[in-house]
CSV table of C-alpha atoms in Angstrom, one decimal:
chain,number,residue,atom,x,y,z
A,20,UNK,CA,10.1,-18.8,30.5
A,21,UNK,CA,12.9,-17.5,32.4
A,22,UNK,CA,13.6,-14.1,30.7
A,23,UNK,CA,17.7,-13.4,31.9
A,24,UNK,CA,19.1,-17.3,31.5
A,25,UNK,CA,22.5,-15.5,31.3
A,26,UNK,CA,22.7,-13.3,34.3
A,27,UNK,CA,24.7,-14.6,37.8
A,28,UNK,CA,21.4,-14.4,40.1
A,29,UNK,CA,20.7,-18.0,37.9
A,30,UNK,CA,23.9,-19.6,40.3
A,31,UNK,CA,22.8,-18.0,43.4
A,32,UNK,CA,20.3,-20.4,45.6
A,33,UNK,CA,20.7,-19.5,48.4
A,34,UNK,CA,24.0,-17.9,50.5
A,35,UNK,CA,26.1,-20.1,50.6
A,36,UNK,CA,26.2,-19.9,47.2
A,37,UNK,CA,26.6,-16.1,47.2
A,38,UNK,CA,29.9,-15.9,49.3
A,39,UNK,CA,32.0,-18.3,46.9
A,40,UNK,CA,31.5,-13.7,44.5
A,41,UNK,CA,33.8,-11.7,44.1
A,42,UNK,CA,33.1,-8.1,44.7
A,43,UNK,CA,32.8,-7.8,40.8
A,44,UNK,CA,30.8,-10.1,40.7
A,45,UNK,CA,28.5,-8.8,43.3
A,46,UNK,CA,28.3,-5.7,42.2
A,47,UNK,CA,27.1,-7.8,38.9
A,48,UNK,CA,24.4,-9.1,41.0
A,49,UNK,CA,23.4,-5.5,42.3
A,50,UNK,CA,23.1,-4.5,39.1
A,51,UNK,CA,20.7,-7.4,37.8
A,52,UNK,CA,18.5,-7.5,40.8
A,53,UNK,CA,17.6,-3.8,40.5
A,54,UNK,CA,16.5,-4.0,36.8
A,55,UNK,CA,14.5,-7.8,38.1
A,56,UNK,CA,12.7,-5.3,40.2
A,57,UNK,CA,12.1,-2.5,37.9
A,58,UNK,CA,11.0,-5.3,35.3
A,59,UNK,CA,8.4,-7.0,38.1
A,60,UNK,CA,7.2,-3.7,39.6
A,61,UNK,CA,6.6,-2.4,35.6
A,62,UNK,CA,4.0,-5.6,35.2
A,63,UNK,CA,2.5,-5.9,37.9
A,64,UNK,CA,3.2,-2.6,40.5
A,65,UNK,CA,5.0,-2.8,43.7
A,66,UNK,CA,6.7,-1.8,46.3
A,67,UNK,CA,10.0,0.1,44.7
A,68,UNK,CA,11.8,2.5,46.2
A,69,UNK,CA,12.8,0.9,49.3
A,70,UNK,CA,13.6,-2.4,47.4
A,71,UNK,CA,16.4,-0.7,45.3
A,72,UNK,CA,17.9,1.2,47.8
A,73,UNK,CA,18.3,-1.9,50.0
A,74,UNK,CA,20.7,-4.3,47.7
A,75,UNK,CA,23.6,-3.4,48.5
A,76,UNK,CA,23.1,-3.8,52.0
A,77,UNK,CA,21.2,-7.6,51.5
A,78,UNK,CA,24.4,-8.9,49.6
A,79,UNK,CA,26.5,-8.0,52.1
A,80,UNK,CA,24.2,-9.5,54.8
A,81,UNK,CA,23.9,-12.4,53.4
A,82,UNK,CA,27.4,-12.5,52.6
A,83,UNK,CA,29.0,-12.3,55.8
A,84,UNK,CA,26.4,-13.9,58.3
A,85,UNK,CA,24.5,-17.3,58.3
A,86,UNK,CA,21.2,-17.5,58.0
A,87,UNK,CA,19.2,-19.2,58.2
A,88,UNK,CA,20.7,-19.3,61.2
A,89,UNK,CA,21.5,-16.0,62.0
A,90,UNK,CA,18.3,-13.3,61.4
A,91,UNK,CA,17.7,-10.9,60.2
A,92,UNK,CA,14.2,-8.7,61.1
A,93,UNK,CA,13.2,-6.5,58.3
A,94,UNK,CA,11.1,-3.3,59.8
A,95,UNK,CA,7.7,-3.4,57.9
A,96,UNK,CA,9.1,-6.0,55.7
A,97,UNK,CA,8.3,-4.1,52.3
A,98,UNK,CA,12.2,-3.9,50.9
A,99,UNK,CA,12.9,-7.8,51.0
A,100,UNK,CA,12.9,-8.8,47.5
A,101,UNK,CA,16.4,-8.2,47.3
A,102,UNK,CA,16.7,-11.2,50.4
A,103,UNK,CA,14.1,-12.6,48.5
A,104,UNK,CA,16.3,-13.2,45.9
A,105,UNK,CA,19.2,-14.4,47.7
A,106,UNK,CA,17.8,-16.7,49.3
A,107,UNK,CA,15.9,-19.5,46.5
A,108,UNK,CA,13.2,-17.3,45.4
A,109,UNK,CA,14.3,-15.7,42.6
A,110,UNK,CA,12.7,-17.0,39.7
A,111,UNK,CA,9.1,-15.0,41.0
A,112,UNK,CA,11.5,-11.6,39.2
A,113,UNK,CA,13.0,-14.1,36.4
A,114,UNK,CA,10.0,-15.9,35.1
A,115,UNK,CA,6.7,-13.4,34.5
A,116,UNK,CA,5.2,-17.1,35.5
A,117,UNK,CA,6.0,-17.0,38.6
A,118,UNK,CA,5.6,-13.2,39.6
A,119,UNK,CA,2.9,-14.6,41.5
A,120,UNK,CA,4.5,-17.3,43.7
A,121,UNK,CA,6.0,-14.6,47.3
A,122,UNK,CA,4.1,-12.7,49.4
A,123,UNK,CA,5.4,-8.8,49.2
A,124,UNK,CA,6.7,-9.0,52.5
A,125,UNK,CA,8.7,-11.2,54.4
A,126,UNK,CA,6.3,-14.7,55.5
A,127,UNK,CA,7.6,-17.9,57.0
A,128,UNK,CA,6.2,-20.2,55.3
A,129,UNK,CA,6.8,-19.4,52.1
A,130,UNK,CA,10.9,-20.0,53.2
A,131,UNK,CA,12.9,-20.8,56.8
A,132,UNK,CA,15.4,-17.7,55.7
A,133,UNK,CA,11.9,-15.4,57.2
A,134,UNK,CA,10.8,-15.1,60.5
A,135,UNK,CA,7.7,-13.2,60.8
A,136,UNK,CA,4.9,-12.3,59.4
A,137,UNK,CA,4.9,-8.6,59.0
A,138,UNK,CA,3.1,-5.3,57.1
A,139,UNK,CA,3.3,-2.4,59.6
A,140,UNK,CA,5.8,0.0,60.8
A,141,UNK,CA,7.8,0.2,63.9
A,142,UNK,CA,8.2,-3.7,65.0
A,143,UNK,CA,11.3,-5.2,64.7
A,144,UNK,CA,13.7,-3.8,67.3
A,145,UNK,CA,11.3,-5.3,69.8
A,146,UNK,CA,10.7,-8.5,67.9
A,147,UNK,CA,14.5,-8.5,68.0
A,148,UNK,CA,14.9,-8.1,70.7
A,149,UNK,CA,12.5,-10.5,72.0
A,150,UNK,CA,14.7,-12.8,69.7
A,151,UNK,CA,18.1,-11.9,71.6
A,152,UNK,CA,16.5,-12.6,75.2
A,153,UNK,CA,14.9,-16.6,73.8
A,154,UNK,CA,18.2,-17.3,72.7
A,155,UNK,CA,20.1,-15.9,75.4
A,156,UNK,CA,18.2,-17.8,77.9
A,157,UNK,CA,17.7,-21.2,75.7
A,158,UNK,CA,22.1,-20.7,74.7
A,159,UNK,CA,22.3,-20.4,72.0
A,160,UNK,CA,25.1,-18.0,70.1
A,161,UNK,CA,24.0,-16.5,66.8
A,162,UNK,CA,23.4,-13.5,65.7
A,163,UNK,CA,20.4,-11.6,65.6
A,164,UNK,CA,19.4,-8.2,63.9
A,165,UNK,CA,16.7,-5.9,63.1
A,166,UNK,CA,16.6,-3.3,59.9
A,167,UNK,CA,14.5,-0.2,59.9
A,168,UNK,CA,14.5,2.4,57.9
A,169,UNK,CA,14.4,5.9,59.3
A,170,UNK,CA,11.3,6.3,58.1
A,171,UNK,CA,10.1,3.9,60.3
A,172,UNK,CA,12.0,5.4,63.5
A,173,UNK,CA,9.4,7.8,63.9
A,174,UNK,CA,7.0,5.8,65.1
A,175,UNK,CA,6.7,4.8,68.8
A,176,UNK,CA,7.1,0.9,68.8
A,177,UNK,CA,10.9,1.4,67.3
A,178,UNK,CA,11.4,3.3,70.7
A,179,UNK,CA,9.7,0.9,73.2
A,180,UNK,CA,12.3,-1.4,71.7
A,181,UNK,CA,15.4,1.2,71.5
A,182,UNK,CA,14.5,1.5,75.5
A,183,UNK,CA,14.7,-2.6,76.3
A,184,UNK,CA,17.5,-3.7,73.9
A,185,UNK,CA,20.4,-2.2,75.3
A,186,UNK,CA,19.6,-3.1,78.8
A,187,UNK,CA,21.7,-5.9,78.3
A,188,UNK,CA,25.0,-6.7,77.1
A,189,UNK,CA,25.0,-9.7,74.1
A,190,UNK,CA,24.5,-9.7,70.6
A,191,UNK,CA,22.3,-7.8,69.1
A,192,UNK,CA,22.6,-5.3,65.1
A,193,UNK,CA,20.1,-2.9,64.8
A,194,UNK,CA,20.5,-1.3,61.1
A,195,UNK,CA,19.0,2.2,60.2
A,196,UNK,CA,18.1,2.3,56.3
A,197,UNK,CA,19.2,6.5,57.0
A,198,UNK,CA,17.6,7.5,53.1
A,199,UNK,CA,15.8,10.4,54.7
A,200,UNK,CA,12.3,9.8,53.4
A,201,UNK,CA,9.5,7.8,54.8
A,202,UNK,CA,6.7,7.4,52.7
A,203,UNK,CA,6.9,11.1,52.8
A,204,UNK,CA,9.4,13.6,54.0
A,205,UNK,CA,10.6,12.7,57.4
A,206,UNK,CA,10.0,15.1,59.6
A,207,UNK,CA,10.5,15.5,63.3
A,208,UNK,CA,13.0,15.2,66.5
A,209,UNK,CA,15.6,13.1,64.5
A,210,UNK,CA,15.4,13.7,61.4
A,211,UNK,CA,17.7,17.1,63.0
A,212,UNK,CA,19.9,14.1,65.0
A,213,UNK,CA,20.6,11.5,62.0
A,214,UNK,CA,21.2,15.5,59.8
A,215,UNK,CA,24.2,15.8,62.6
A,216,UNK,CA,25.4,12.5,62.8
A,217,UNK,CA,25.5,12.5,58.5
A,218,UNK,CA,27.3,15.7,58.1
A,219,UNK,CA,30.0,14.7,61.2
A,220,UNK,CA,30.4,11.9,59.7
A,221,UNK,CA,28.6,9.7,62.5
A,222,UNK,CA,31.3,11.8,64.5
A,223,UNK,CA,29.2,14.4,67.1
A,224,UNK,CA,28.4,14.0,70.4
A,225,UNK,CA,24.8,14.7,70.6
A,226,UNK,CA,23.9,11.1,69.6
A,227,UNK,CA,20.8,9.9,71.0
A,228,UNK,CA,21.5,6.4,70.6
A,229,UNK,CA,25.2,6.1,72.2
A,230,UNK,CA,22.8,8.2,75.2
A,231,UNK,CA,20.7,4.9,75.4
A,232,UNK,CA,23.3,2.8,76.0
A,233,UNK,CA,24.4,1.6,71.7
A,234,UNK,CA,27.3,1.4,70.7
A,235,UNK,CA,27.6,3.7,67.6
A,236,UNK,CA,29.3,2.8,63.6
A,237,UNK,CA,28.2,4.8,60.9
A,238,UNK,CA,28.6,3.9,57.1
A,239,UNK,CA,28.7,6.6,54.8
A,240,UNK,CA,27.7,4.8,51.6
A,241,UNK,CA,25.5,2.1,52.5
A,242,UNK,CA,25.3,1.6,48.8
A,243,UNK,CA,29.0,0.0,47.8
A,244,UNK,CA,29.0,-3.4,48.6
A,245,UNK,CA,32.3,-3.4,50.3
A,246,UNK,CA,31.9,-0.6,52.4
A,247,UNK,CA,28.7,-2.7,53.7
A,248,UNK,CA,30.7,-5.9,54.2
A,249,UNK,CA,33.3,-5.0,56.6
A,250,UNK,CA,30.8,-3.1,58.2
A,251,UNK,CA,28.9,-6.7,59.3
A,252,UNK,CA,32.1,-8.1,59.3
A,253,UNK,CA,33.3,-5.8,62.1
A,254,UNK,CA,29.4,-6.1,63.5
A,255,UNK,CA,28.8,-10.1,63.2
A,256,UNK,CA,29.6,-12.3,66.9
A,257,UNK,CA,29.7,-9.0,68.7
A,258,UNK,CA,28.8,-9.2,72.3
A,259,UNK,CA,27.0,-6.3,73.0
A,260,UNK,CA,24.5,-4.1,71.2
A,261,UNK,CA,25.6,-1.7,68.2
A,262,UNK,CA,23.7,0.8,66.6
A,263,UNK,CA,24.7,1.1,62.7
A,264,UNK,CA,23.8,4.0,60.8
A,265,UNK,CA,24.2,3.5,57.2
A,266,UNK,CA,23.1,6.2,54.8
A,267,UNK,CA,21.7,4.8,50.7
A,268,UNK,CA,19.7,6.1,48.6
A,269,UNK,CA,16.2,5.1,47.5
A,270,UNK,CA,15.2,4.1,44.6
A,271,UNK,CA,19.0,4.2,43.7
A,272,UNK,CA,19.9,3.1,39.7
A,273,UNK,CA,16.2,4.9,38.6
A,274,UNK,CA,16.5,7.9,38.4
A,275,UNK,CA,12.4,9.0,38.0
A,276,UNK,CA,12.9,6.8,41.7
A,277,UNK,CA,15.7,9.4,43.4
A,278,UNK,CA,13.6,12.6,41.5
A,279,UNK,CA,10.1,11.6,43.2
A,280,UNK,CA,10.3,9.6,46.3
A,281,UNK,CA,6.7,9.9,46.8
A,282,UNK,CA,5.8,8.9,44.2
A,283,UNK,CA,7.5,5.7,43.7
A,284,UNK,CA,7.8,3.6,47.4
A,285,UNK,CA,4.7,2.4,45.5
A,286,UNK,CA,3.9,1.8,41.9
A,287,UNK,CA,1.1,0.5,39.3
A,288,UNK,CA,2.2,-1.3,37.0
A,289,UNK,CA,3.7,1.3,34.7
A,290,UNK,CA,5.7,1.8,31.1
A,291,UNK,CA,9.8,1.6,32.4
A,292,UNK,CA,10.9,3.5,29.5
A,293,UNK,CA,8.1,6.7,30.1
A,294,UNK,CA,7.6,6.2,34.1
A,295,UNK,CA,3.8,6.5,32.7
A,296,UNK,CA,0.7,4.8,34.7
A,297,UNK,CA,-0.1,1.7,31.8
A,298,UNK,CA,-3.5,2.4,33.4
A,299,UNK,CA,-5.4,6.1,33.4
A,300,UNK,CA,-6.1,7.0,36.9
A,301,UNK,CA,-9.6,6.5,37.2
A,302,UNK,CA,-11.5,10.2,38.0
A,303,UNK,CA,-14.3,8.0,40.2
A,304,UNK,CA,-14.5,9.9,44.1
A,305,UNK,CA,-13.2,8.6,46.5
A,306,UNK,CA,-13.3,8.7,49.9
A,307,UNK,CA,-10.2,10.9,50.0
A,308,UNK,CA,-10.8,13.0,47.5
A,309,UNK,CA,-14.7,13.5,49.0
A,310,UNK,CA,-12.9,14.3,52.7
A,311,UNK,CA,-10.9,16.3,50.9
A,312,UNK,CA,-13.6,17.9,48.7
A,313,UNK,CA,-15.2,18.9,52.3
A,314,UNK,CA,-12.2,19.9,54.0
A,315,UNK,CA,-11.3,22.6,50.9
A,316,UNK,CA,-14.9,24.3,51.0
A,317,UNK,CA,-14.6,24.4,54.7
A,318,UNK,CA,-11.2,26.0,54.4
A,319,UNK,CA,-13.1,28.7,51.9
A,320,UNK,CA,-15.8,29.5,54.4
A,321,UNK,CA,-12.8,30.1,56.4
A,322,UNK,CA,-13.3,28.2,58.7
A,323,UNK,CA,-10.8,27.3,61.5
A,324,UNK,CA,-8.7,23.2,60.9
A,325,UNK,CA,-6.7,21.3,61.5
A,326,UNK,CA,-5.8,18.1,60.3
A,327,UNK,CA,-4.2,14.9,61.8
A,328,UNK,CA,-3.3,12.0,59.3
A,329,UNK,CA,-0.7,8.9,58.6
A,330,UNK,CA,2.6,10.6,57.9
A,331,UNK,CA,1.9,10.1,54.2
A,332,UNK,CA,-0.1,13.1,53.7
A,333,UNK,CA,0.2,13.2,49.9
A,334,UNK,CA,-2.1,9.7,49.5
A,335,UNK,CA,-4.7,12.1,51.3
A,336,UNK,CA,-4.3,14.4,48.8
A,337,UNK,CA,-3.3,16.8,52.0
A,338,UNK,CA,-0.2,18.0,50.4
A,339,UNK,CA,-2.5,19.5,48.2
A,340,UNK,CA,-3.7,22.9,50.7
């Protein structure tokens, strides 16, 4: 049964319906989408913080661009819950009986608005660049966009994409969704570069993106629908590569997800009132816990160790040592 028959979202069967809304109505829609993300994640588990943070940008994208003719590639695609709700799949959030109707990532078997079955980081820019080149060879004119988080920008494949994206003067927009987090806190030279861009409102001369050939634009509040609509209108139908840097708040609308970003990147089923998991964590040993015990024992013996891990030390327990 539809839990929210009164929601405006029920009237949105696709972007064509979204385009009829006013700014206040879109702001109402954003709140409804956040509520539905929280309700479904509380019941089923899933990605939380990334989806809460990208709601306004997703609404603005579908308001301005003409999907599925215009195409967007979502990096990882774990942040596509709002996109799915706005492209004919809202019932999978409105009705608990349909929670399993959609996959947690983009899926071309599921919708013509999804172009790749993705799940790994850092691939979007290269994919979008290939789509743009194919479009040019075929004489097409649709807009091509990649949306990538600052966490994914720490992956090498993202730089291979950037290195090729701006070689040719053609329509291609790369949106960097900068929330200062990956799953864990970001590290590296790019973090410093993005901070300088944020602190200068995008005006610092130390800009790695212009150095690579991109026209650069900055949006200070990527969670403001009006600002995002204006930004997307400004880059629609461009004839050269543009990098649009937007500053968003991961976990927006749910304080625990803002205060504990890593813990709320992906969640198990939880109580919305207490933020506590519905089932206690298993006390049985895991591969990570066994490895951590061995490492801890070696450290106590005075053994010199260096740990090399993926960019999620908390998941491996390495933050404890």
